[in-house]
Short mmCIF file of C-alpha atoms in Angstrom, two decimals:
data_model
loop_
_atom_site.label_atom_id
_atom_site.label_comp_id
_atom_site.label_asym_id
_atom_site.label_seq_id
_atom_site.Cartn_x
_atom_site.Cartn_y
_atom_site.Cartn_z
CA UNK A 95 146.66 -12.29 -46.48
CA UNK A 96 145.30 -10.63 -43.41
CA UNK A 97 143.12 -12.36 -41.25
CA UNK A 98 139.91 -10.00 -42.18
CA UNK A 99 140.86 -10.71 -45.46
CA UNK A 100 140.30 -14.37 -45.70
CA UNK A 101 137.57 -14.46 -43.27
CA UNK A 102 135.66 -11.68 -46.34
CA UNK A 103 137.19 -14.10 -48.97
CA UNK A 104 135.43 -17.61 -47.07
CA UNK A 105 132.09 -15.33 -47.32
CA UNK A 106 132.27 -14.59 -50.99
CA UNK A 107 133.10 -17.88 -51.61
CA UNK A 108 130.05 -18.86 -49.31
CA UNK A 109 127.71 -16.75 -51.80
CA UNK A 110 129.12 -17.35 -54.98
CA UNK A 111 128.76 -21.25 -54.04
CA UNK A 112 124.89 -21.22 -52.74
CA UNK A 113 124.21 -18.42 -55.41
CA UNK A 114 122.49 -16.46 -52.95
CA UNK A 115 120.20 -13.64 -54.66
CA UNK A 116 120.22 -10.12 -54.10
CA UNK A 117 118.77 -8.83 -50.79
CA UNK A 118 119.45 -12.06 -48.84
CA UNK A 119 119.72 -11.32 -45.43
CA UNK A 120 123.74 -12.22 -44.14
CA UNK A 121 123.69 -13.99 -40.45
CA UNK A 122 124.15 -11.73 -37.24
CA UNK A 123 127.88 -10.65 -36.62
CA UNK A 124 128.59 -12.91 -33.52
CA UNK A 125 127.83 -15.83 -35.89
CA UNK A 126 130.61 -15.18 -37.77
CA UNK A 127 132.86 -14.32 -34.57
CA UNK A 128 131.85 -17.99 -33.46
CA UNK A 129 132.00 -19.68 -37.13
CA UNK A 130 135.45 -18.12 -37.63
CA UNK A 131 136.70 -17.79 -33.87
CA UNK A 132 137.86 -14.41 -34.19
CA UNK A 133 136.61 -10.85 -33.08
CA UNK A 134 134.00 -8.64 -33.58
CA UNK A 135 136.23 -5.66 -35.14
CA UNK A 136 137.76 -8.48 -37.47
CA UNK A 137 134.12 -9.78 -38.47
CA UNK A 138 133.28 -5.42 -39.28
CA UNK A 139 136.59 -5.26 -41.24
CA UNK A 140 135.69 -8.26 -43.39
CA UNK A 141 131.98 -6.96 -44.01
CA UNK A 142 133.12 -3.66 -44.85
CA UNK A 143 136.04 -5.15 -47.34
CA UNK A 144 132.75 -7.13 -48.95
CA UNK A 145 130.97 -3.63 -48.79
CA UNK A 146 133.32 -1.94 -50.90
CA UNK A 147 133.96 -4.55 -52.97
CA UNK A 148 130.09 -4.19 -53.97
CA UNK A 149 128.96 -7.64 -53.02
CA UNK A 150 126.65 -6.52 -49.68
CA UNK A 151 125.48 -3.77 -48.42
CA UNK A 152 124.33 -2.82 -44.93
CA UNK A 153 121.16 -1.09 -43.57
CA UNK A 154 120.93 0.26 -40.77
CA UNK A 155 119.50 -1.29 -37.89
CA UNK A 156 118.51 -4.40 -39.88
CA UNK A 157 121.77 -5.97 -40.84
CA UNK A 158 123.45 -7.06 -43.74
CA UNK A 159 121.90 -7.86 -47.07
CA UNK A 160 124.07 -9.79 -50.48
CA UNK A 161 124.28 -7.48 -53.35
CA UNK A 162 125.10 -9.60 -56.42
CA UNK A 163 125.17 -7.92 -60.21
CA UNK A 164 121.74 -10.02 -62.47
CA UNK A 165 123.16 -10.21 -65.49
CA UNK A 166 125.71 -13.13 -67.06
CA UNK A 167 128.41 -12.32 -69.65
CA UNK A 168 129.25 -8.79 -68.39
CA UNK A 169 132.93 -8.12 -67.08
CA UNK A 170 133.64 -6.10 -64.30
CA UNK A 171 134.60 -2.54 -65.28
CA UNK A 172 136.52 -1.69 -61.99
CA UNK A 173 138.34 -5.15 -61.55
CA UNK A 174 139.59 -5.60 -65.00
CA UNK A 175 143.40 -6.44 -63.95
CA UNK A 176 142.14 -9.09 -61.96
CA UNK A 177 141.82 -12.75 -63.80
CA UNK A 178 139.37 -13.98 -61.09
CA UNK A 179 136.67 -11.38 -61.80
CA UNK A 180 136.73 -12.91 -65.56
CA UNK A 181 136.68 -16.54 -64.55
CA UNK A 182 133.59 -17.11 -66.46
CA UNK A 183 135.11 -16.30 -69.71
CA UNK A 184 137.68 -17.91 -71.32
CA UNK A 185 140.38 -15.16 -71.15
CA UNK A 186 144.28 -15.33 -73.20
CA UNK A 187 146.53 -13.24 -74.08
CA UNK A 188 149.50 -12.59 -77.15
CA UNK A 189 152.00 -11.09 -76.33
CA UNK A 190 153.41 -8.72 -78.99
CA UNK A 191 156.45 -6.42 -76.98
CA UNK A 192 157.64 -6.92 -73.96
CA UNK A 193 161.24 -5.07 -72.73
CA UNK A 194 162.69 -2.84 -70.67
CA UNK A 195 162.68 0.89 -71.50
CA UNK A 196 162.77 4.66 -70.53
CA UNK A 197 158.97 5.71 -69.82
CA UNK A 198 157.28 8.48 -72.22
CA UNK A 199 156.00 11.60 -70.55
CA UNK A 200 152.49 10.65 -69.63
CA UNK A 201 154.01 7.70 -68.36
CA UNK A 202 156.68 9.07 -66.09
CA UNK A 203 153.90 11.58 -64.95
CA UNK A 204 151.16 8.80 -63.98
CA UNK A 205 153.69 6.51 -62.38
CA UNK A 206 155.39 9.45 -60.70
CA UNK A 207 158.86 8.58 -61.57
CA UNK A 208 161.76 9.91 -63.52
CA UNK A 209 162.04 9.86 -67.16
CA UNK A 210 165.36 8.16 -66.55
CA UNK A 211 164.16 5.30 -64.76
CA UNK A 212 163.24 2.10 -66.02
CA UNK A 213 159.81 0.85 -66.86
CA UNK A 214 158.93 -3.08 -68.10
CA UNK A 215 156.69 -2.36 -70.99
CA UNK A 216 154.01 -5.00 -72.38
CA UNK A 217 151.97 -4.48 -75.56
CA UNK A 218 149.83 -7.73 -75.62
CA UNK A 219 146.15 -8.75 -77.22
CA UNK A 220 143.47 -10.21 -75.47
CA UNK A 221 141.34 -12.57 -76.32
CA UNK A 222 137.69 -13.45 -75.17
CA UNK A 223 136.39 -17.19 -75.48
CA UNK A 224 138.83 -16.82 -78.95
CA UNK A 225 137.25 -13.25 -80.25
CA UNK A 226 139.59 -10.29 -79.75
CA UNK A 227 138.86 -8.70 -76.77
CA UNK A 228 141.31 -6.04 -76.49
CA UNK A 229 144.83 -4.14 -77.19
CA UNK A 230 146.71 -3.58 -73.86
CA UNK A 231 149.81 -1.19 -73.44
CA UNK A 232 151.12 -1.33 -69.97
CA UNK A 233 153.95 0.59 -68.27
CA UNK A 234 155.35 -1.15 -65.05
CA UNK A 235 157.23 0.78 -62.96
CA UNK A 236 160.23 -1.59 -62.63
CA UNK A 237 161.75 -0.84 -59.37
CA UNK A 238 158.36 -2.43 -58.15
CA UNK A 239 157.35 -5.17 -60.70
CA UNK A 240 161.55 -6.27 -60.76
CA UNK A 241 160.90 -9.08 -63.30
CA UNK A 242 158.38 -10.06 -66.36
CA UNK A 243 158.83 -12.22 -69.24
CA UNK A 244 156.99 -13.72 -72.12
CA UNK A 245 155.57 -16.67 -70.78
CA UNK A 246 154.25 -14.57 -67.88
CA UNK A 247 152.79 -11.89 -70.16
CA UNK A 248 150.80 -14.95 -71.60
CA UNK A 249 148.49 -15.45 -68.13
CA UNK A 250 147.59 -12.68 -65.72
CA UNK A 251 150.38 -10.62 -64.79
CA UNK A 252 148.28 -9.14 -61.70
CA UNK A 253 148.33 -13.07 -59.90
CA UNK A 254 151.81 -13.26 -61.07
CA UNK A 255 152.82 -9.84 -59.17
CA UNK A 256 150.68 -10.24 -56.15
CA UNK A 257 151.33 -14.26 -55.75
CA UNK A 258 154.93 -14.59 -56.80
CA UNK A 259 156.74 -10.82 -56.29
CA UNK A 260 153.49 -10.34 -53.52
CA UNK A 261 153.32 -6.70 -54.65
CA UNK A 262 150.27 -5.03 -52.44
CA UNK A 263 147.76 -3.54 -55.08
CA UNK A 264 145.52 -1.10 -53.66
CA UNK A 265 143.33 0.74 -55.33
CA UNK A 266 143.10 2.22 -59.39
CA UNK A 267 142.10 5.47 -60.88
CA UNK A 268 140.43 4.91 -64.80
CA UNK A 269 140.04 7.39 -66.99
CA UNK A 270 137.97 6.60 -70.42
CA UNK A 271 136.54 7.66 -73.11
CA UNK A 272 134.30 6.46 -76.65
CA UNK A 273 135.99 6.93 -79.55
CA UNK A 274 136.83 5.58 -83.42
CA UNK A 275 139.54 3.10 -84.56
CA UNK A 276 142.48 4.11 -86.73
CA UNK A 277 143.46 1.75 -89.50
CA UNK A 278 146.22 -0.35 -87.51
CA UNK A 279 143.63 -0.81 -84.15
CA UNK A 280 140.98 -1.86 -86.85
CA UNK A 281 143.67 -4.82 -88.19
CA UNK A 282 144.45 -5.76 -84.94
CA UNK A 283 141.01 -6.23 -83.24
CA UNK A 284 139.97 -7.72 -86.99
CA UNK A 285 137.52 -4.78 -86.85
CA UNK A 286 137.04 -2.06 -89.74
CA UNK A 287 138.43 1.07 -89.41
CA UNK A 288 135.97 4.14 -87.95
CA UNK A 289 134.00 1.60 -85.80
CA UNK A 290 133.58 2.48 -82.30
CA UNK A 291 136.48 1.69 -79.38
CA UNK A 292 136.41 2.12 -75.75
CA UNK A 293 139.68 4.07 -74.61
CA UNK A 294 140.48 3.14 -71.16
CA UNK A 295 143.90 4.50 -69.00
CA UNK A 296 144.10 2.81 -65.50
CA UNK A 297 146.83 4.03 -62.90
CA UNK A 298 147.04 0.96 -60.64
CA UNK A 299 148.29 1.89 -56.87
CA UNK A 300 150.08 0.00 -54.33
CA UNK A 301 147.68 -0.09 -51.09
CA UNK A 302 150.51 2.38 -50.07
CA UNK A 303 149.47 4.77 -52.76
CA UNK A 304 152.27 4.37 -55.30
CA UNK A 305 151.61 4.00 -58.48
CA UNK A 306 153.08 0.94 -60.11
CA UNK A 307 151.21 0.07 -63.45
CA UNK A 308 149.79 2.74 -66.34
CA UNK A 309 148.17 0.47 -68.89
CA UNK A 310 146.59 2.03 -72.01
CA UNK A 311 143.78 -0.38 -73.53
CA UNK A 312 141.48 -0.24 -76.40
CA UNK A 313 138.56 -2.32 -76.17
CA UNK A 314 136.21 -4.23 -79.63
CA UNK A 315 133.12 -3.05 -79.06
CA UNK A 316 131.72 -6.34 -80.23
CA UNK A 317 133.28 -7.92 -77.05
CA UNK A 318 132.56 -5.30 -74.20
CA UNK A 319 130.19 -5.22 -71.72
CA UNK A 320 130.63 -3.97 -68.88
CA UNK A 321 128.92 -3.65 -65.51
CA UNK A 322 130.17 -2.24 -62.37
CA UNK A 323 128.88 -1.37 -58.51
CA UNK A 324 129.12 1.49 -57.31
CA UNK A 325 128.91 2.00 -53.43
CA UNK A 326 129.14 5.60 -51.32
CA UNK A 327 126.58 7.63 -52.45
CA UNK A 328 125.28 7.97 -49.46
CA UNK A 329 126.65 11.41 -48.91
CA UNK B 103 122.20 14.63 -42.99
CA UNK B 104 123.88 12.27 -39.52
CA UNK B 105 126.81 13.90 -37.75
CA UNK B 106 129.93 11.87 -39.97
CA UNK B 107 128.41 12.54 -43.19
CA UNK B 108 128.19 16.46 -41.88
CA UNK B 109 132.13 15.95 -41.31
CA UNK B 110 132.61 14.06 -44.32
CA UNK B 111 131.48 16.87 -46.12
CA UNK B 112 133.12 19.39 -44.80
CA UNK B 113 136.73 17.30 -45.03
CA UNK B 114 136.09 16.89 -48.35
CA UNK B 115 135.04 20.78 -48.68
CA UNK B 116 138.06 21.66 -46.92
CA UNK B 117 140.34 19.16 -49.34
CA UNK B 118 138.82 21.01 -52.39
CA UNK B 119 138.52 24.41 -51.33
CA UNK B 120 142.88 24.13 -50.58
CA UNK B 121 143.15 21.67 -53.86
CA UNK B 122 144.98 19.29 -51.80
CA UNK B 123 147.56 17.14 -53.83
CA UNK B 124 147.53 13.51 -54.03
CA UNK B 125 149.32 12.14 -51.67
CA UNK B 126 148.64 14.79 -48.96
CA UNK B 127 148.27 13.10 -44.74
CA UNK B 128 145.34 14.08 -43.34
CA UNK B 129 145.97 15.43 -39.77
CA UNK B 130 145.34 12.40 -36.78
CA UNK B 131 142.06 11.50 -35.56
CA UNK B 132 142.45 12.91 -32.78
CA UNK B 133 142.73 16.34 -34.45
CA UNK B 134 139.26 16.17 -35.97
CA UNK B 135 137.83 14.58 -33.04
CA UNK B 136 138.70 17.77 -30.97
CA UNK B 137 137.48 20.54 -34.10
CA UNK B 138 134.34 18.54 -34.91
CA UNK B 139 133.68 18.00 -31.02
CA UNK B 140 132.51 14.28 -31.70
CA UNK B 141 133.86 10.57 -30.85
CA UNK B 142 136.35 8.43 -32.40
CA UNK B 143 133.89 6.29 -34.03
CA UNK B 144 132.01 9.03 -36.04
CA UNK B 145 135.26 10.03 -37.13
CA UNK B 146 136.32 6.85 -38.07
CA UNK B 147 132.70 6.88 -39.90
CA UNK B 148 133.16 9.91 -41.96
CA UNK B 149 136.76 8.95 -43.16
CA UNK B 150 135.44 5.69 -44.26
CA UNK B 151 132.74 7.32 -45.94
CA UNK B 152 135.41 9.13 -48.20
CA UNK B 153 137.60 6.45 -48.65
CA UNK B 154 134.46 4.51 -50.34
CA UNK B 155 134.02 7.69 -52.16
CA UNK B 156 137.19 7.65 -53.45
CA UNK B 157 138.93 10.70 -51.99
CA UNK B 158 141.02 9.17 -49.30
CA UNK B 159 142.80 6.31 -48.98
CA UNK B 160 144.27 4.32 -46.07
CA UNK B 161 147.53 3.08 -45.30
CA UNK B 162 148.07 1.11 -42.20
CA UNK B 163 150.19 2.27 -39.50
CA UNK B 164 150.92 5.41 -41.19
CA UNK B 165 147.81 7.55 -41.90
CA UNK B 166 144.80 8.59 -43.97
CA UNK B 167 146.43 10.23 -47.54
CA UNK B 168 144.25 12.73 -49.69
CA UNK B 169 143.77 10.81 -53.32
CA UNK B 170 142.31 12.88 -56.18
CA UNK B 171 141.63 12.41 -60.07
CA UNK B 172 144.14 14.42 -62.24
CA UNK B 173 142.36 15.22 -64.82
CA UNK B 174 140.27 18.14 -65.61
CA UNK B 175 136.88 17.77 -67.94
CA UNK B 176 136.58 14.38 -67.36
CA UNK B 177 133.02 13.17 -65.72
CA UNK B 178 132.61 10.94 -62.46
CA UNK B 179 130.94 7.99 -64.48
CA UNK B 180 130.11 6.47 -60.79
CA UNK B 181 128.44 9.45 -59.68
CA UNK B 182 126.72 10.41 -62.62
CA UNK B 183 123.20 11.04 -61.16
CA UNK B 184 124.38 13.93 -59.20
CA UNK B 185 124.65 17.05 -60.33
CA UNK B 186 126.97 18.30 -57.65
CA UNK B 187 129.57 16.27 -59.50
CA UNK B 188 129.09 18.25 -62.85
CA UNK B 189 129.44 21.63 -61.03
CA UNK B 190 132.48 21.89 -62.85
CA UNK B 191 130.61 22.03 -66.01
CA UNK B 192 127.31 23.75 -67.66
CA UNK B 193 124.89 20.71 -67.62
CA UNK B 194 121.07 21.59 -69.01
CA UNK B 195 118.44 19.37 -69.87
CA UNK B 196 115.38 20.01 -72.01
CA UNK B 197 112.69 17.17 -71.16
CA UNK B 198 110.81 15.37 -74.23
CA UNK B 199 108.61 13.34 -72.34
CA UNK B 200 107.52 12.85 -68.73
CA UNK B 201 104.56 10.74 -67.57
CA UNK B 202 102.88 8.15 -66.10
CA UNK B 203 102.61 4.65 -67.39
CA UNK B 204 102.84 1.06 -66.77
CA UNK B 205 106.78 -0.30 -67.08
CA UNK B 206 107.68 -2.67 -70.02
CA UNK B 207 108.80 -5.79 -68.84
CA UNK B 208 112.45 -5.54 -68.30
CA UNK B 209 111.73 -1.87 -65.97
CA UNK B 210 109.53 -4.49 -64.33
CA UNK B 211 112.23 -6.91 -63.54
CA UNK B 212 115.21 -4.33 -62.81
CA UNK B 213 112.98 -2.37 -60.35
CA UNK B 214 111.36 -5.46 -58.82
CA UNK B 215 107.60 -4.26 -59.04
CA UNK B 216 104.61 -5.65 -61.26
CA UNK B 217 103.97 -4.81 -64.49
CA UNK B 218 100.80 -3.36 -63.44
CA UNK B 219 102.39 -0.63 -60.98
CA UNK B 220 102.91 3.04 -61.78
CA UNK B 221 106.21 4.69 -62.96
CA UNK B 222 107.58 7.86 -63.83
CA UNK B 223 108.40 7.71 -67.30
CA UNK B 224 110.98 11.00 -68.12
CA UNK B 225 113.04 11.12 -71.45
CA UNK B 226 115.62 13.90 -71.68
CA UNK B 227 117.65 15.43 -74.02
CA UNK B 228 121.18 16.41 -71.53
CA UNK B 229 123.38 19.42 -72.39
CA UNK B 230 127.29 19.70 -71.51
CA UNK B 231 128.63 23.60 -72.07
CA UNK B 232 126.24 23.71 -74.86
CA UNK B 233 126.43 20.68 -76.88
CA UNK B 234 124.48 17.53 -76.68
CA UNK B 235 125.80 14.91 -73.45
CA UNK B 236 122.90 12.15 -73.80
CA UNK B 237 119.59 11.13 -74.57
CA UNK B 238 118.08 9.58 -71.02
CA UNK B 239 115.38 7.66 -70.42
CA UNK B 240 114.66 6.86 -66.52
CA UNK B 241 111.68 5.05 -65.30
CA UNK B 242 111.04 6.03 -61.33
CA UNK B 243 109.05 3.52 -59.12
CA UNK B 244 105.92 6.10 -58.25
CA UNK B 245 105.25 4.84 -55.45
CA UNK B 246 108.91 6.18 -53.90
CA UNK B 247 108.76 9.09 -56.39
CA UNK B 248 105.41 10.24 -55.38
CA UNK B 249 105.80 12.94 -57.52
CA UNK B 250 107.49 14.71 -61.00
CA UNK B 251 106.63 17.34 -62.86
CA UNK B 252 108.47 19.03 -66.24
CA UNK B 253 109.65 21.94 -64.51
CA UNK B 254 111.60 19.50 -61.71
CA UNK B 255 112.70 17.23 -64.40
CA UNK B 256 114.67 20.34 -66.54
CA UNK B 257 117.19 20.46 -63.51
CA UNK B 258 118.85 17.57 -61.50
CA UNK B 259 115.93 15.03 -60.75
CA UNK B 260 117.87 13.83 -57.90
CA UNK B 261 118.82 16.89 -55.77
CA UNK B 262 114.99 16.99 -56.35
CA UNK B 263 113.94 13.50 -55.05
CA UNK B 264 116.57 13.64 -52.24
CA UNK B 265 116.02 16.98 -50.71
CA UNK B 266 111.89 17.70 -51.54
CA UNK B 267 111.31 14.40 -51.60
CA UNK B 268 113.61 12.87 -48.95
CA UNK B 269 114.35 9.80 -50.69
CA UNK B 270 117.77 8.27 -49.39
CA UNK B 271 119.95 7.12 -51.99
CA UNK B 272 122.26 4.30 -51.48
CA UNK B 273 124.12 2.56 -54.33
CA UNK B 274 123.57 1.70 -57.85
CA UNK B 275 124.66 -1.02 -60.30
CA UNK B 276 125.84 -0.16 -64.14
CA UNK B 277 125.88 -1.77 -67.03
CA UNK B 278 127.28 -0.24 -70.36
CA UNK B 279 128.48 -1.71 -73.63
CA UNK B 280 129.37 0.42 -76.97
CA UNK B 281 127.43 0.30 -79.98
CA UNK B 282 127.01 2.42 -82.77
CA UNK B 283 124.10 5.35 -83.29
CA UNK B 284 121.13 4.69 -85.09
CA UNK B 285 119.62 7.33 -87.26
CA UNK B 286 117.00 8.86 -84.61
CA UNK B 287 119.46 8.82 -82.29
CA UNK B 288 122.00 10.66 -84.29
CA UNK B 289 119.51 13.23 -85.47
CA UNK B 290 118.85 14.20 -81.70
CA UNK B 291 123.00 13.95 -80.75
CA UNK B 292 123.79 15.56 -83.90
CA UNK B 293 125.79 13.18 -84.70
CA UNK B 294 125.93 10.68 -87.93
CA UNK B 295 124.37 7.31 -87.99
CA UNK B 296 126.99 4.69 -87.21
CA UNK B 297 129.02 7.14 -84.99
CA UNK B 298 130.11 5.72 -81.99
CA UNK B 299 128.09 5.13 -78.99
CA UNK B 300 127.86 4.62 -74.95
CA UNK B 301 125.10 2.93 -74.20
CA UNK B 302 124.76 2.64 -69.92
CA UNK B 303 121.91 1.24 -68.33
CA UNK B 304 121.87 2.25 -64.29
CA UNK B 305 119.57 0.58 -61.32
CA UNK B 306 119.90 3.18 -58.56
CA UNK B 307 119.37 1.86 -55.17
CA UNK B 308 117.81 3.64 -51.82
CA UNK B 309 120.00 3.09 -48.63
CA UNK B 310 117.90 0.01 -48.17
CA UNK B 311 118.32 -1.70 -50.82
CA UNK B 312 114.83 -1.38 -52.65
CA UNK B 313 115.53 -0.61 -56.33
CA UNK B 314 113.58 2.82 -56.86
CA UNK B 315 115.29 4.85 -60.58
CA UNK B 316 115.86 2.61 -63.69
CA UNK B 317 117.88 4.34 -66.35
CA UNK B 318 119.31 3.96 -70.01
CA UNK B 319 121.44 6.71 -71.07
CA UNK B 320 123.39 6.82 -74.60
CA UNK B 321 126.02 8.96 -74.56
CA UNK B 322 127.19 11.62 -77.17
CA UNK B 323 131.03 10.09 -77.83
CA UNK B 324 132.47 13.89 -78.43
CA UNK B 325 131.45 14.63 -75.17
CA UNK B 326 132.38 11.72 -72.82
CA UNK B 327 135.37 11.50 -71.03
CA UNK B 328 135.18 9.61 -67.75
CA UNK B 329 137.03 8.63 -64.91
CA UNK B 330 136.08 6.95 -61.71
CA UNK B 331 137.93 5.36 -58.80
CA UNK B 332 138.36 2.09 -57.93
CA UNK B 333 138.67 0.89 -54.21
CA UNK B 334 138.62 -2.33 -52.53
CA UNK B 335 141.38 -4.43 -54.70
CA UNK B 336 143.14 -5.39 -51.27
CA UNK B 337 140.88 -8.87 -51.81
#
């Protein structure tokens, strides 16, 4: 972890501790250059990390404010790989495939890499403080993620890559969409068949912009909500 | 408009007009310095700008890469106030309802104001290529939207209150779950009761962080494929 990085990690921690509400105004920026002995360009890097993140936001000439999300018992739409953004839940997982194979054609496409080349597939379900929460398919490209098993398929893969193969991940493109279970989903998420799913497809990136994971999840409607932040619409 | 989001703009006009590739460098920053006539810094501005928009991305020591959804017909869910982001499709709207009236207690709350201040009440029927999108309700605090009228509401409401009315949008915060449609709602979706829905509530955010457009949008299922970008995972 890069210095900026920890120094924006301390001041999330910082908030989430005190609970600071929304629109509570962040010290000056040579406070933190003294609290954390480093520069100002560091200090900018960390804020702006926070920024996109969604958890400040900055206005100008006046400084920098804490954005937090008001409601409890929403998960975060654009973090969902990520086991810390769903530590107030009580998240598990069963895991129903897991091997090595040749990818389908979607899959090759959205992980850029030849049919012929091998993926680690995982088909697991999730589970929510013990309801169903979800059926995952995910495609890793495995000349990135070199090893998975079982017993890792059980926790978060995502801390497993990034702590223990410390795989970069950057940034994810999601594509989803509403629609009705088929018979098998319906069994599965113990749900009837023609009630409503959320679709979701997520190509996860490397922060060098390779693609490395193409998961395929269908979410119980019972079980999702979702909230998310968005940031940049300022042009 | 400031000077980087003028060059943001065009960069990103300039990646869309040549339907740059994922994946594509952007030239130095020393190149647009010298063709936009401006400083490192605004540069550096307007690039960061579209990386929290989601159309660049940054990898260190090696350059600023073009990154862009691959999917046609599916709508920015992030973005979804702006029309400019539907240009790709036929939206409409025909407007039920618009006046003025004292917010029920949870537009109180999500807009910060008293019960006893004014808002914009609008309820809309939205169009995609012909068919139904959503039914919207939005709630606008009056006292930024000084002013709405039928004929302003049947096209984009917020190329309205950001060009006429100069309002500076900042960020928003979403929250959606799905649920299924109840008969009233079907009848205006044409859809069946019990069909699927998407149910997103939205507070939109000036550029200072004053809460000033409360939303909740259900979505017609057929119609709703989404993607948005994710940014900010390097945590």
């Amino acid at each position: 972890m890069l210095k900026y990085q920890q120094i924006a990690s301390e001041i999330q921690q910082d908030i989430e501790k005190d609970d600071l509400p929304q629109g509570t105004k962040l010290p000056v920026l040579e406070t933190f250059m003294s609290k954390y002995k480093t520069s100002k360009s560091t200090v900018i890097k960390a804020l702006s990390l926070l920024e996109r993140k969604g958890l400040v936001y900055q206005v100008r000439g006046s400084g920098i404010f804490v954005r937090r999300r008001n409601r409890k018992g929403y998960i975060s739409f654009s973090n969902q790989g990520f086991s810390d953004e769903l530590s107030e839940f009580d998240i598990t997982a069963k895991v129903m495939e897991l091997d090595i194979r040749k990818p389908p054609e979607d899959v090759a496409f959205n992980l850029k890499i030849h049919p012929k080349e091998d993926v680690y597939y995982v088909r697991r379900i999730r589970y929510i403080n013990g309801q169903t929460l979800c059926l995952e398919e995910s495609y890793y490209n495995k000349s990135i993620v070199t090893y998975l098993n079982t017993e890792i398929a059980t926790g978060s893969i995502f801390d497993y890559i990034s702590n223990a193969l410390g795989v970069k991940i950057g940034f994810s493109d999601l594509y989803f969409h509403i629609q009705k279970l088929n018979q098998e989903e319906a069994q599965q998420l113990q749900l009837k068949k023609g009630d409503p799913k959320l679709f979701v497809e997520t190509i996860f990136y490397l922060n060098n912009g390779v693609p490395f994971d193409f998961s395929k999840v269908t979410y119980n409607y019972q079980q999702s909500q979702f909230f998310f932040q968005s940031t940049g619409h300022s042009l």
